[in-house]
Amino acid sequence: MPESNPAPSSPPTLALGQFGQSPWTRAARRFVALRTAVAASLFLLALLLAVFSSPVWWPHHPETLTQAQWASPSLTHWLGTDANGRDLLARICAGARISLWVGLAGAVVSLVIGVVWGAVAGYVGGRLDGVLMRTVDILYSLPSVIFIIVLLTTLQAPARAILARLGSGQDADHAPLLLLILGLGAISWLTMARIVRTQVMSLRQRPFVEASIALGAGHARLLFRHILPNTTGVILTYLTLTLPTVVLAESFLSYLGLGVQPPQASLGTLIAEGAAQINPIRTYGWLLAGPAGMLVGLLLALGFLGDGIRDALDPRS
């Protein structure tokens, strides 16, 4: 997770042909010029299409038990089967979908908390800014992984009881996943809050904001009409960098058995199942290579995409 805050920005120098173009148009042109980011985007798009459309084009169900136990990769099962005869490709696609949904939900939670926290601190300033930022400093000092583990272990039973009361027994099985999303979001908003606060403090002193104040604009109009829209680029950049971080954290916790629970599968649980089958007697390497390759490819694509968006929106970075 990036720790450094971007410096307050000043208007970049424009090339002659860029006059008259909107900032988003210039950012799109710079992004297209980044070959690595474009290649990562195309790879990620193809990967997402394959993963989310797999129930349509792949005949095997991820939870269907068969007699083909430990089957090696073949034309019938492209990535082989596991100990229960379940098709590994179908389970990898299902696990990638869960990992991506958890990562996206955790990133959105961090976005909401971080933007509100940082905007209030940067706009109000004074003692409230000091209290809010010291709270962030204290939370930074806490070990985030241990915080999530404690959250999952202590609140899982109450969460199951609440979900069972509100819905059915199957709804209670989603309690670990819900707590995992909330926990990942709760530890991922700290840097976002610092970045937004820095940008808001910088924009608050700009001439166009002072002109709006002189014209009688209220606090809500200043914040939501003039200041926050000008932080969209920074927020979007950090959001794209947060997503792979949350996906990796979810995979790590699921690998430890603290995240997604069977029969659901995520990339972390599949990697754990594959690693458990590596022993001196027999090694079923495809059980580990498939989900690990999917996780590495997904994280690399998301990372290059985030770097490309950052370079496109802020060419001085």
PDB file of C-alpha atoms in Angstrom:
ATOM      1  CA  MET A   1       0.000   0.000   0.000  1.00  0.00           C
ATOM      2  CA  PRO A   2       1.489   3.380  -0.985  1.00  0.00           C
ATOM      3  CA  GLU A   3       2.395   5.382   2.089  1.00  0.00           C
ATOM      4  CA  SER A   4       3.525   8.667   0.608  1.00  0.00           C
ATOM      5  CA  ASN A   5       1.112  11.497  -0.058  1.00  0.00           C
ATOM      6  CA  PRO A   6       1.311  13.310  -3.391  1.00  0.00           C
ATOM      7  CA  ALA A   7       2.542  16.843  -3.184  1.00  0.00           C
ATOM      8  CA  PRO A   8       0.025  19.616  -3.751  1.00  0.00           C
ATOM      9  CA  SER A   9      -0.299  19.995  -7.474  1.00  0.00           C
ATOM     10  CA  SER A  10       0.193  23.010  -9.683  1.00  0.00           C
ATOM     11  CA  PRO A  11      -1.062  23.264 -13.261  1.00  0.00           C
ATOM     12  CA  PRO A  12       1.200  21.192 -15.567  1.00  0.00           C
ATOM     13  CA  THR A  13       2.770  22.681 -18.646  1.00  0.00           C
ATOM     14  CA  LEU A  14       0.733  21.952 -21.762  1.00  0.00           C
ATOM     15  CA  ALA A  15       2.078  21.117 -25.179  1.00  0.00           C
ATOM     16  CA  LEU A  16       0.937  23.302 -28.045  1.00  0.00           C
ATOM     17  CA  GLY A  17      -1.540  20.729 -29.381  1.00  0.00           C
ATOM     18  CA  GLN A  18      -3.130  20.187 -25.961  1.00  0.00           C
ATOM     19  CA  PHE A  19      -4.692  23.638 -25.646  1.00  0.00           C
ATOM     20  CA  GLY A  20      -8.467  23.412 -25.872  1.00  0.00           C
ATOM     21  CA  GLN A  21      -8.576  19.789 -24.690  1.00  0.00           C
ATOM     22  CA  SER A  22     -10.289  18.812 -21.464  1.00  0.00           C
ATOM     23  CA  PRO A  23      -8.110  17.322 -18.678  1.00  0.00           C
ATOM     24  CA  TRP A  24      -9.794  13.937 -19.160  1.00  0.00           C
ATOM     25  CA  THR A  25      -9.053  13.984 -22.889  1.00  0.00           C
ATOM     26  CA  ARG A  26      -5.395  14.727 -22.227  1.00  0.00           C
ATOM     27  CA  ALA A  27      -5.307  11.957 -19.600  1.00  0.00           C
ATOM     28  CA  ALA A  28      -6.868   9.490 -22.058  1.00  0.00           C
ATOM     29  CA  ARG A  29      -4.273  10.387 -24.701  1.00  0.00           C
ATOM     30  CA  ARG A  30      -1.431   9.921 -22.232  1.00  0.00           C
ATOM     31  CA  PHE A  31      -2.879   6.576 -21.114  1.00  0.00           C
ATOM     32  CA  VAL A  32      -3.109   5.285 -24.692  1.00  0.00           C
ATOM     33  CA  ALA A  33       0.555   6.193 -25.151  1.00  0.00           C
ATOM     34  CA  LEU A  34       1.536   3.920 -22.232  1.00  0.00           C
ATOM     35  CA  ARG A  35       2.022   0.556 -23.922  1.00  0.00           C
ATOM     36  CA  THR A  36       2.401  -1.438 -20.716  1.00  0.00           C
ATOM     37  CA  ALA A  37      -0.807  -0.008 -19.253  1.00  0.00           C
ATOM     38  CA  VAL A  38      -2.729  -0.611 -22.484  1.00  0.00           C
ATOM     39  CA  ALA A  39      -1.465  -4.209 -22.681  1.00  0.00           C
ATOM     40  CA  ALA A  40      -2.415  -4.754 -19.024  1.00  0.00           C
ATOM     41  CA  SER A  41      -5.871  -3.295 -19.671  1.00  0.00           C
ATOM     42  CA  LEU A  42      -6.477  -5.611 -22.635  1.00  0.00           C
ATOM     43  CA  PHE A  43      -5.224  -8.618 -20.677  1.00  0.00           C
ATOM     44  CA  LEU A  44      -7.389  -7.702 -17.684  1.00  0.00           C
ATOM     45  CA  LEU A  45     -10.434  -7.185 -19.905  1.00  0.00           C
ATOM     46  CA  ALA A  46      -9.970 -10.601 -21.520  1.00  0.00           C
ATOM     47  CA  LEU A  47      -9.443 -12.182 -18.101  1.00  0.00           C
ATOM     48  CA  LEU A  48     -12.590 -10.609 -16.646  1.00  0.00           C
ATOM     49  CA  LEU A  49     -14.668 -11.648 -19.661  1.00  0.00           C
ATOM     50  CA  ALA A  50     -13.424 -15.223 -19.356  1.00  0.00           C
ATOM     51  CA  VAL A  51     -13.965 -15.379 -15.581  1.00  0.00           C
ATOM     52  CA  PHE A  52     -17.436 -13.835 -15.443  1.00  0.00           C
ATOM     53  CA  SER A  53     -18.749 -15.630 -18.533  1.00  0.00           C
ATOM     54  CA  SER A  54     -17.340 -19.049 -17.611  1.00  0.00           C
ATOM     55  CA  PRO A  55     -20.790 -20.421 -16.520  1.00  0.00           C
ATOM     56  CA  VAL A  56     -21.864 -19.876 -20.146  1.00  0.00           C
ATOM     57  CA  TRP A  57     -18.953 -21.341 -22.109  1.00  0.00           C
ATOM     58  CA  TRP A  58     -17.539 -23.925 -19.653  1.00  0.00           C
ATOM     59  CA  PRO A  59     -19.682 -27.049 -19.097  1.00  0.00           C
ATOM     60  CA  HIS A  60     -18.416 -27.949 -15.611  1.00  0.00           C
ATOM     61  CA  HIS A  61     -19.853 -26.551 -12.364  1.00  0.00           C
ATOM     62  CA  PRO A  62     -17.351 -25.555  -9.660  1.00  0.00           C
ATOM     63  CA  GLU A  63     -19.095 -27.594  -6.924  1.00  0.00           C
ATOM     64  CA  THR A  64     -20.107 -30.704  -8.868  1.00  0.00           C
ATOM     65  CA  LEU A  65     -18.480 -33.847  -7.431  1.00  0.00           C
ATOM     66  CA  THR A  66     -17.318 -36.490  -9.916  1.00  0.00           C
ATOM     67  CA  GLN A  67     -15.358 -39.751  -9.910  1.00  0.00           C
ATOM     68  CA  ALA A  68     -12.463 -38.110 -11.814  1.00  0.00           C
ATOM     69  CA  GLN A  69     -10.356 -37.478  -8.721  1.00  0.00           C
ATOM     70  CA  TRP A  70      -6.846 -36.043  -9.175  1.00  0.00           C
ATOM     71  CA  ALA A  71      -7.294 -35.984 -12.961  1.00  0.00           C
ATOM     72  CA  SER A  72      -4.387 -34.238 -14.641  1.00  0.00           C
ATOM     73  CA  PRO A  73      -5.014 -31.474 -17.224  1.00  0.00           C
ATOM     74  CA  SER A  74      -6.711 -32.821 -20.349  1.00  0.00           C
ATOM     75  CA  LEU A  75      -9.113 -31.754 -23.096  1.00  0.00           C
ATOM     76  CA  THR A  76     -12.035 -32.582 -20.768  1.00  0.00           C
ATOM     77  CA  HIS A  77     -10.604 -30.770 -17.739  1.00  0.00           C
ATOM     78  CA  TRP A  78      -8.188 -28.128 -19.028  1.00  0.00           C
ATOM     79  CA  LEU A  79      -6.622 -27.516 -15.604  1.00  0.00           C
ATOM     80  CA  GLY A  80      -7.359 -30.922 -14.057  1.00  0.00           C
ATOM     81  CA  THR A  81      -9.548 -31.821 -11.083  1.00  0.00           C
ATOM     82  CA  ASP A  82      -9.135 -31.783  -7.308  1.00  0.00           C
ATOM     83  CA  ALA A  83      -9.485 -34.472  -4.615  1.00  0.00           C
ATOM     84  CA  ASN A  84     -13.284 -34.493  -4.999  1.00  0.00           C
ATOM     85  CA  GLY A  85     -13.260 -34.642  -8.783  1.00  0.00           C
ATOM     86  CA  ARG A  86     -14.314 -30.990  -9.143  1.00  0.00           C
ATOM     87  CA  ASP A  87     -13.133 -29.195 -12.264  1.00  0.00           C
ATOM     88  CA  LEU A  88     -10.288 -26.871 -11.326  1.00  0.00           C
ATOM     89  CA  LEU A  89     -10.835 -24.317 -14.097  1.00  0.00           C
ATOM     90  CA  ALA A  90     -14.456 -23.837 -13.023  1.00  0.00           C
ATOM     91  CA  ARG A  91     -13.360 -23.439  -9.396  1.00  0.00           C
ATOM     92  CA  ILE A  92     -10.607 -20.957 -10.352  1.00  0.00           C
ATOM     93  CA  CYS A  93     -13.102 -18.822 -12.279  1.00  0.00           C
ATOM     94  CA  ALA A  94     -15.556 -18.965  -9.354  1.00  0.00           C
ATOM     95  CA  GLY A  95     -12.774 -18.151  -6.886  1.00  0.00           C
ATOM     96  CA  ALA A  96     -11.523 -15.239  -9.007  1.00  0.00           C
ATOM     97  CA  ARG A  97     -15.047 -13.824  -9.118  1.00  0.00           C
ATOM     98  CA  ILE A  98     -15.310 -13.904  -5.321  1.00  0.00           C
ATOM     99  CA  SER A  99     -11.828 -12.428  -4.878  1.00  0.00           C
ATOM    100  CA  LEU A 100     -12.624  -9.599  -7.302  1.00  0.00           C
ATOM    101  CA  TRP A 101     -15.987  -8.855  -5.675  1.00  0.00           C
ATOM    102  CA  VAL A 102     -14.372  -8.798  -2.225  1.00  0.00           C
ATOM    103  CA  GLY A 103     -11.563  -6.579  -3.517  1.00  0.00           C
ATOM    104  CA  LEU A 104     -13.977  -4.186  -5.208  1.00  0.00           C
ATOM    105  CA  ALA A 105     -16.297  -4.007  -2.185  1.00  0.00           C
ATOM    106  CA  GLY A 106     -13.364  -3.449   0.184  1.00  0.00           C
ATOM    107  CA  ALA A 107     -11.980  -0.708  -2.088  1.00  0.00           C
ATOM    108  CA  VAL A 108     -15.389   1.013  -2.187  1.00  0.00           C
ATOM    109  CA  VAL A 109     -15.652   0.894   1.620  1.00  0.00           C
ATOM    110  CA  SER A 110     -12.173   2.438   1.902  1.00  0.00           C
ATOM    111  CA  LEU A 111     -13.148   5.042  -0.708  1.00  0.00           C
ATOM    112  CA  VAL A 112     -16.242   6.193   1.180  1.00  0.00           C
ATOM    113  CA  ILE A 113     -14.572   6.334   4.597  1.00  0.00           C
ATOM    114  CA  GLY A 114     -11.317   7.841   3.327  1.00  0.00           C
ATOM    115  CA  VAL A 115     -12.908  10.571   1.196  1.00  0.00           C
ATOM    116  CA  VAL A 116     -15.355  11.680   3.903  1.00  0.00           C
ATOM    117  CA  TRP A 117     -12.688  11.596   6.626  1.00  0.00           C
ATOM    118  CA  GLY A 118     -10.032  13.405   4.592  1.00  0.00           C
ATOM    119  CA  ALA A 119     -12.440  15.972   3.137  1.00  0.00           C
ATOM    120  CA  VAL A 120     -13.808  16.938   6.557  1.00  0.00           C
ATOM    121  CA  ALA A 121     -10.309  17.150   8.051  1.00  0.00           C
ATOM    122  CA  GLY A 122      -8.886  19.216   5.186  1.00  0.00           C
ATOM    123  CA  TYR A 123     -11.866  21.540   4.807  1.00  0.00           C
ATOM    124  CA  VAL A 124     -12.680  22.242   8.458  1.00  0.00           C
ATOM    125  CA  GLY A 125      -9.065  22.276   9.686  1.00  0.00           C
ATOM    126  CA  GLY A 126      -8.143  23.433  13.181  1.00  0.00           C
ATOM    127  CA  ARG A 127      -8.649  21.148  16.171  1.00  0.00           C
ATOM    128  CA  LEU A 128     -10.977  18.796  14.319  1.00  0.00           C
ATOM    129  CA  ASP A 129      -8.284  18.259  11.688  1.00  0.00           C
ATOM    130  CA  GLY A 130      -5.783  17.480  14.425  1.00  0.00           C
ATOM    131  CA  VAL A 131      -8.099  14.991  16.138  1.00  0.00           C
ATOM    132  CA  LEU A 132      -8.987  13.228  12.882  1.00  0.00           C
ATOM    133  CA  MET A 133      -5.400  12.978  11.688  1.00  0.00           C
ATOM    134  CA  ARG A 134      -4.070  11.792  15.051  1.00  0.00           C
ATOM    135  CA  THR A 135      -6.742   9.093  14.917  1.00  0.00           C
ATOM    136  CA  VAL A 136      -5.379   8.070  11.518  1.00  0.00           C
ATOM    137  CA  ASP A 137      -1.849   7.997  12.939  1.00  0.00           C
ATOM    138  CA  ILE A 138      -2.985   5.748  15.799  1.00  0.00           C
ATOM    139  CA  LEU A 139      -4.779   3.385  13.427  1.00  0.00           C
ATOM    140  CA  TYR A 140      -1.665   3.309  11.222  1.00  0.00           C
ATOM    141  CA  SER A 141       0.344   1.996  14.157  1.00  0.00           C
ATOM    142  CA  LEU A 142      -1.988  -0.988  14.656  1.00  0.00           C
ATOM    143  CA  PRO A 143      -1.098  -4.250  12.857  1.00  0.00           C
ATOM    144  CA  SER A 144      -3.779  -4.431  10.180  1.00  0.00           C
ATOM    145  CA  VAL A 145      -3.725  -8.197   9.626  1.00  0.00           C
ATOM    146  CA  ILE A 146      -4.109  -8.892  13.339  1.00  0.00           C
ATOM    147  CA  PHE A 147      -6.977  -6.388  13.448  1.00  0.00           C
ATOM    148  CA  ILE A 148      -8.840  -8.301  10.722  1.00  0.00           C
ATOM    149  CA  ILE A 149      -8.140 -11.643  12.371  1.00  0.00           C
ATOM    150  CA  VAL A 150      -9.529 -10.369  15.683  1.00  0.00           C
ATOM    151  CA  LEU A 151     -12.531  -8.912  13.865  1.00  0.00           C
ATOM    152  CA  LEU A 152     -13.255 -12.195  12.082  1.00  0.00           C
ATOM    153  CA  THR A 153     -12.881 -14.350  15.157  1.00  0.00           C
ATOM    154  CA  THR A 154     -14.796 -12.210  17.651  1.00  0.00           C
ATOM    155  CA  LEU A 155     -17.671 -10.935  15.510  1.00  0.00           C
ATOM    156  CA  GLN A 156     -18.318 -14.008  13.399  1.00  0.00           C
ATOM    157  CA  ALA A 157     -20.779 -15.639  15.818  1.00  0.00           C
ATOM    158  CA  PRO A 158     -22.855 -12.446  16.385  1.00  0.00           C
ATOM    159  CA  ALA A 159     -22.832 -11.736  12.649  1.00  0.00           C
ATOM    160  CA  ARG A 160     -24.059 -15.261  11.886  1.00  0.00           C
ATOM    161  CA  ALA A 161     -26.848 -14.881  14.445  1.00  0.00           C
ATOM    162  CA  ILE A 162     -27.951 -11.542  12.994  1.00  0.00           C
ATOM    163  CA  LEU A 163     -27.921 -12.808   9.406  1.00  0.00           C
ATOM    164  CA  ALA A 164     -29.780 -15.987  10.410  1.00  0.00           C
ATOM    165  CA  ARG A 165     -32.418 -13.877  12.167  1.00  0.00           C
ATOM    166  CA  LEU A 166     -32.800 -11.591   9.164  1.00  0.00           C
ATOM    167  CA  GLY A 167     -32.742 -14.316   6.516  1.00  0.00           C
ATOM    168  CA  SER A 168     -32.114 -18.037   6.422  1.00  0.00           C
ATOM    169  CA  GLY A 169     -29.411 -20.453   7.511  1.00  0.00           C
ATOM    170  CA  GLN A 170     -27.645 -20.035   4.182  1.00  0.00           C
ATOM    171  CA  ASP A 171     -27.463 -16.275   4.715  1.00  0.00           C
ATOM    172  CA  ALA A 172     -25.566 -16.889   7.967  1.00  0.00           C
ATOM    173  CA  ASP A 173     -22.823 -18.611   5.956  1.00  0.00           C
ATOM    174  CA  HIS A 174     -22.032 -15.259   4.347  1.00  0.00           C
ATOM    175  CA  ALA A 175     -21.033 -13.728   7.694  1.00  0.00           C
ATOM    176  CA  PRO A 176     -17.261 -14.387   7.263  1.00  0.00           C
ATOM    177  CA  LEU A 177     -17.340 -12.866   3.784  1.00  0.00           C
ATOM    178  CA  LEU A 178     -19.199  -9.781   5.015  1.00  0.00           C
ATOM    179  CA  LEU A 179     -16.822  -9.299   7.936  1.00  0.00           C
ATOM    180  CA  LEU A 180     -13.860  -9.789   5.599  1.00  0.00           C
ATOM    181  CA  ILE A 181     -15.101  -7.007   3.298  1.00  0.00           C
ATOM    182  CA  LEU A 182     -15.718  -4.648   6.220  1.00  0.00           C
ATOM    183  CA  GLY A 183     -12.355  -5.459   7.789  1.00  0.00           C
ATOM    184  CA  LEU A 184     -10.402  -4.945   4.563  1.00  0.00           C
ATOM    185  CA  GLY A 185     -12.242  -1.693   3.913  1.00  0.00           C
ATOM    186  CA  ALA A 186     -11.641  -0.532   7.472  1.00  0.00           C
ATOM    187  CA  ILE A 187      -7.844  -0.847   7.145  1.00  0.00           C
ATOM    188  CA  SER A 188      -7.543   0.487   3.589  1.00  0.00           C
ATOM    189  CA  TRP A 189      -8.950   4.003   3.981  1.00  0.00           C
ATOM    190  CA  LEU A 190      -6.123   5.566   6.016  1.00  0.00           C
ATOM    191  CA  THR A 191      -3.876   6.558   3.115  1.00  0.00           C
ATOM    192  CA  MET A 192      -6.907   7.673   1.111  1.00  0.00           C
ATOM    193  CA  ALA A 193      -7.881  10.037   3.957  1.00  0.00           C
ATOM    194  CA  ARG A 194      -4.396  11.578   4.018  1.00  0.00           C
ATOM    195  CA  ILE A 195      -4.316  12.059   0.251  1.00  0.00           C
ATOM    196  CA  VAL A 196      -7.783  13.642   0.127  1.00  0.00           C
ATOM    197  CA  ARG A 197      -6.983  15.913   3.085  1.00  0.00           C
ATOM    198  CA  THR A 198      -3.810  17.166   1.368  1.00  0.00           C
ATOM    199  CA  GLN A 199      -5.653  17.867  -1.873  1.00  0.00           C
ATOM    200  CA  VAL A 200      -8.568  19.597  -0.126  1.00  0.00           C
ATOM    201  CA  MET A 201      -6.216  21.836   1.871  1.00  0.00           C
ATOM    202  CA  SER A 202      -4.420  22.783  -1.353  1.00  0.00           C
ATOM    203  CA  LEU A 203      -7.599  23.447  -3.323  1.00  0.00           C
ATOM    204  CA  ARG A 204      -9.181  25.440  -0.501  1.00  0.00           C
ATOM    205  CA  GLN A 205      -6.605  28.184  -1.082  1.00  0.00           C
ATOM    206  CA  ARG A 206      -6.995  28.335  -4.862  1.00  0.00           C
ATOM    207  CA  PRO A 207      -8.361  31.549  -6.455  1.00  0.00           C
ATOM    208  CA  PHE A 208     -11.456  29.885  -7.896  1.00  0.00           C
ATOM    209  CA  VAL A 209     -12.497  28.722  -4.410  1.00  0.00           C
ATOM    210  CA  GLU A 210     -11.854  32.187  -2.948  1.00  0.00           C
ATOM    211  CA  ALA A 211     -13.907  33.662  -5.779  1.00  0.00           C
ATOM    212  CA  SER A 212     -16.781  31.288  -4.964  1.00  0.00           C
ATOM    213  CA  ILE A 213     -16.591  32.324  -1.318  1.00  0.00           C
ATOM    214  CA  ALA A 214     -16.705  35.975  -2.344  1.00  0.00           C
ATOM    215  CA  LEU A 215     -19.830  35.230  -4.402  1.00  0.00           C
ATOM    216  CA  GLY A 216     -21.522  33.748  -1.337  1.00  0.00           C
ATOM    217  CA  ALA A 217     -21.180  30.006  -1.969  1.00  0.00           C
ATOM    218  CA  GLY A 218     -21.988  27.871   1.070  1.00  0.00           C
ATOM    219  CA  HIS A 219     -19.800  25.170   2.577  1.00  0.00           C
ATOM    220  CA  ALA A 220     -21.683  22.324   0.920  1.00  0.00           C
ATOM    221  CA  ARG A 221     -21.433  23.953  -2.519  1.00  0.00           C
ATOM    222  CA  LEU A 222     -17.743  24.700  -2.057  1.00  0.00           C
ATOM    223  CA  LEU A 223     -16.957  21.154  -0.969  1.00  0.00           C
ATOM    224  CA  PHE A 224     -19.161  19.135  -3.315  1.00  0.00           C
ATOM    225  CA  ARG A 225     -19.230  21.443  -6.344  1.00  0.00           C
ATOM    226  CA  HIS A 226     -15.732  22.927  -6.459  1.00  0.00           C
ATOM    227  CA  ILE A 227     -13.264  21.039  -4.258  1.00  0.00           C
ATOM    228  CA  LEU A 228     -14.098  17.302  -4.315  1.00  0.00           C
ATOM    229  CA  PRO A 229     -14.639  17.147  -8.104  1.00  0.00           C
ATOM    230  CA  ASN A 230     -11.081  18.430  -8.537  1.00  0.00           C
ATOM    231  CA  THR A 231      -9.758  15.567  -6.429  1.00  0.00           C
ATOM    232  CA  THR A 232     -11.371  12.909  -8.648  1.00  0.00           C
ATOM    233  CA  GLY A 233      -8.125  12.103 -10.457  1.00  0.00           C
ATOM    234  CA  VAL A 234      -6.185  11.472  -7.254  1.00  0.00           C
ATOM    235  CA  ILE A 235      -9.046   9.456  -5.746  1.00  0.00           C
ATOM    236  CA  LEU A 236      -9.397   7.326  -8.881  1.00  0.00           C
ATOM    237  CA  THR A 237      -5.653   6.739  -8.995  1.00  0.00           C
ATOM    238  CA  TYR A 238      -5.461   5.535  -5.421  1.00  0.00           C
ATOM    239  CA  LEU A 239      -8.636   3.478  -5.802  1.00  0.00           C
ATOM    240  CA  THR A 240      -7.073   1.493  -8.668  1.00  0.00           C
ATOM    241  CA  LEU A 241      -3.974   0.924  -6.560  1.00  0.00           C
ATOM    242  CA  THR A 242      -6.078  -0.150  -3.566  1.00  0.00           C
ATOM    243  CA  LEU A 243      -7.945  -2.864  -5.463  1.00  0.00           C
ATOM    244  CA  PRO A 244      -4.979  -5.260  -5.959  1.00  0.00           C
ATOM    245  CA  THR A 245      -3.913  -4.642  -2.353  1.00  0.00           C
ATOM    246  CA  VAL A 246      -7.327  -5.707  -1.064  1.00  0.00           C
ATOM    247  CA  VAL A 247      -7.436  -8.735  -3.402  1.00  0.00           C
ATOM    248  CA  LEU A 248      -4.024  -9.836  -2.129  1.00  0.00           C
ATOM    249  CA  ALA A 249      -5.072  -9.359   1.511  1.00  0.00           C
ATOM    250  CA  GLU A 250      -8.241 -11.382   0.933  1.00  0.00           C
ATOM    251  CA  SER A 251      -6.255 -14.182  -0.684  1.00  0.00           C
ATOM    252  CA  PHE A 252      -3.792 -14.219   2.203  1.00  0.00           C
ATOM    253  CA  LEU A 253      -6.519 -14.382   4.850  1.00  0.00           C
ATOM    254  CA  SER A 254      -8.422 -17.044   2.909  1.00  0.00           C
ATOM    255  CA  TYR A 255      -5.183 -18.998   2.573  1.00  0.00           C
ATOM    256  CA  LEU A 256      -4.982 -18.977   6.369  1.00  0.00           C
ATOM    257  CA  GLY A 257      -8.579 -20.214   6.577  1.00  0.00           C
ATOM    258  CA  LEU A 258      -9.902 -16.923   7.972  1.00  0.00           C
ATOM    259  CA  GLY A 259     -11.643 -15.536   4.909  1.00  0.00           C
ATOM    260  CA  VAL A 260     -13.897 -17.275   2.418  1.00  0.00           C
ATOM    261  CA  GLN A 261     -15.171 -20.560   3.828  1.00  0.00           C
ATOM    262  CA  PRO A 262     -15.951 -23.852   1.961  1.00  0.00           C
ATOM    263  CA  PRO A 263     -17.843 -24.765  -0.123  1.00  0.00           C
ATOM    264  CA  GLN A 264     -17.178 -21.292  -1.526  1.00  0.00           C
ATOM    265  CA  ALA A 265     -13.805 -20.888  -3.169  1.00  0.00           C
ATOM    266  CA  SER A 266     -11.487 -17.936  -3.573  1.00  0.00           C
ATOM    267  CA  LEU A 267      -8.005 -17.831  -5.049  1.00  0.00           C
ATOM    268  CA  GLY A 268      -6.554 -17.970  -1.537  1.00  0.00           C
ATOM    269  CA  THR A 269      -8.476 -21.110  -0.525  1.00  0.00           C
ATOM    270  CA  LEU A 270      -7.593 -22.810  -3.835  1.00  0.00           C
ATOM    271  CA  ILE A 271      -3.902 -22.025  -3.356  1.00  0.00           C
ATOM    272  CA  ALA A 272      -4.129 -23.439   0.172  1.00  0.00           C
ATOM    273  CA  GLU A 273      -5.747 -26.638  -1.138  1.00  0.00           C
ATOM    274  CA  GLY A 274      -3.060 -26.968  -3.825  1.00  0.00           C
ATOM    275  CA  ALA A 275      -0.217 -26.356  -1.371  1.00  0.00           C
ATOM    276  CA  ALA A 276      -1.639 -29.027   0.975  1.00  0.00           C
ATOM    277  CA  GLN A 277      -1.275 -31.650  -1.779  1.00  0.00           C
ATOM    278  CA  ILE A 278       2.466 -31.111  -2.226  1.00  0.00           C
ATOM    279  CA  ASN A 279       4.199 -33.926  -0.384  1.00  0.00           C
ATOM    280  CA  PRO A 280       7.211 -36.224  -0.909  1.00  0.00           C
ATOM    281  CA  ILE A 281       5.015 -39.112  -2.155  1.00  0.00           C
ATOM    282  CA  ARG A 282       2.872 -37.520  -4.851  1.00  0.00           C
ATOM    283  CA  THR A 283       2.621 -33.964  -6.128  1.00  0.00           C
ATOM    284  CA  TYR A 284      -0.425 -32.633  -7.926  1.00  0.00           C
ATOM    285  CA  GLY A 285       1.254 -29.523  -9.245  1.00  0.00           C
ATOM    286  CA  TRP A 286      -1.718 -28.296 -11.312  1.00  0.00           C
ATOM    287  CA  LEU A 287      -3.720 -27.752  -8.123  1.00  0.00           C
ATOM    288  CA  LEU A 288      -1.246 -25.045  -7.095  1.00  0.00           C
ATOM    289  CA  ALA A 289      -0.087 -23.736 -10.486  1.00  0.00           C
ATOM    290  CA  GLY A 290      -3.586 -22.875 -11.737  1.00  0.00           C
ATOM    291  CA  PRO A 291      -4.867 -20.625  -8.915  1.00  0.00           C
ATOM    292  CA  ALA A 292      -1.395 -19.175  -8.235  1.00  0.00           C
ATOM    293  CA  GLY A 293      -1.006 -18.250 -11.911  1.00  0.00           C
ATOM    294  CA  MET A 294      -4.437 -16.643 -11.945  1.00  0.00           C
ATOM    295  CA  LEU A 295      -3.643 -14.602  -8.812  1.00  0.00           C
ATOM    296  CA  VAL A 296      -0.257 -13.450 -10.136  1.00  0.00           C
ATOM    297  CA  GLY A 297      -1.706 -12.492 -13.524  1.00  0.00           C
ATOM    298  CA  LEU A 298      -4.601 -10.648 -11.924  1.00  0.00           C
ATOM    299  CA  LEU A 299      -2.403  -8.680  -9.510  1.00  0.00           C
ATOM    300  CA  LEU A 300       0.130  -7.772 -12.210  1.00  0.00           C
ATOM    301  CA  ALA A 301      -2.596  -6.553 -14.550  1.00  0.00           C
ATOM    302  CA  LEU A 302      -4.274  -4.494 -11.813  1.00  0.00           C
ATOM    303  CA  GLY A 303      -0.922  -3.073 -10.707  1.00  0.00           C
ATOM    304  CA  PHE A 304       0.138  -1.999 -14.222  1.00  0.00           C
ATOM    305  CA  LEU A 305      -3.335  -0.567 -14.840  1.00  0.00           C
ATOM    306  CA  GLY A 306      -3.153   1.457 -11.625  1.00  0.00           C
ATOM    307  CA  ASP A 307       0.322   2.749 -12.487  1.00  0.00           C
ATOM    308  CA  GLY A 308      -0.878   3.707 -15.955  1.00  0.00           C
ATOM    309  CA  ILE A 309      -3.879   5.613 -14.619  1.00  0.00           C
ATOM    310  CA  ARG A 310      -1.638   7.399 -12.120  1.00  0.00           C
ATOM    311  CA  ASP A 311       0.849   8.415 -14.840  1.00  0.00           C
ATOM    312  CA  ALA A 312      -1.959   9.497 -17.152  1.00  0.00           C
ATOM    313  CA  LEU A 313      -3.743  11.628 -14.571  1.00  0.00           C
ATOM    314  CA  ASP A 314      -0.537  13.049 -13.076  1.00  0.00           C
ATOM    315  CA  PRO A 315       2.276  13.015 -15.671  1.00  0.00           C
ATOM    316  CA  ARG A 316       4.740  14.477 -13.123  1.00  0.00           C
ATOM    317  CA  SER A 317       4.484  11.408 -10.848  1.00  0.00           C
TER     318      SER A 317
END
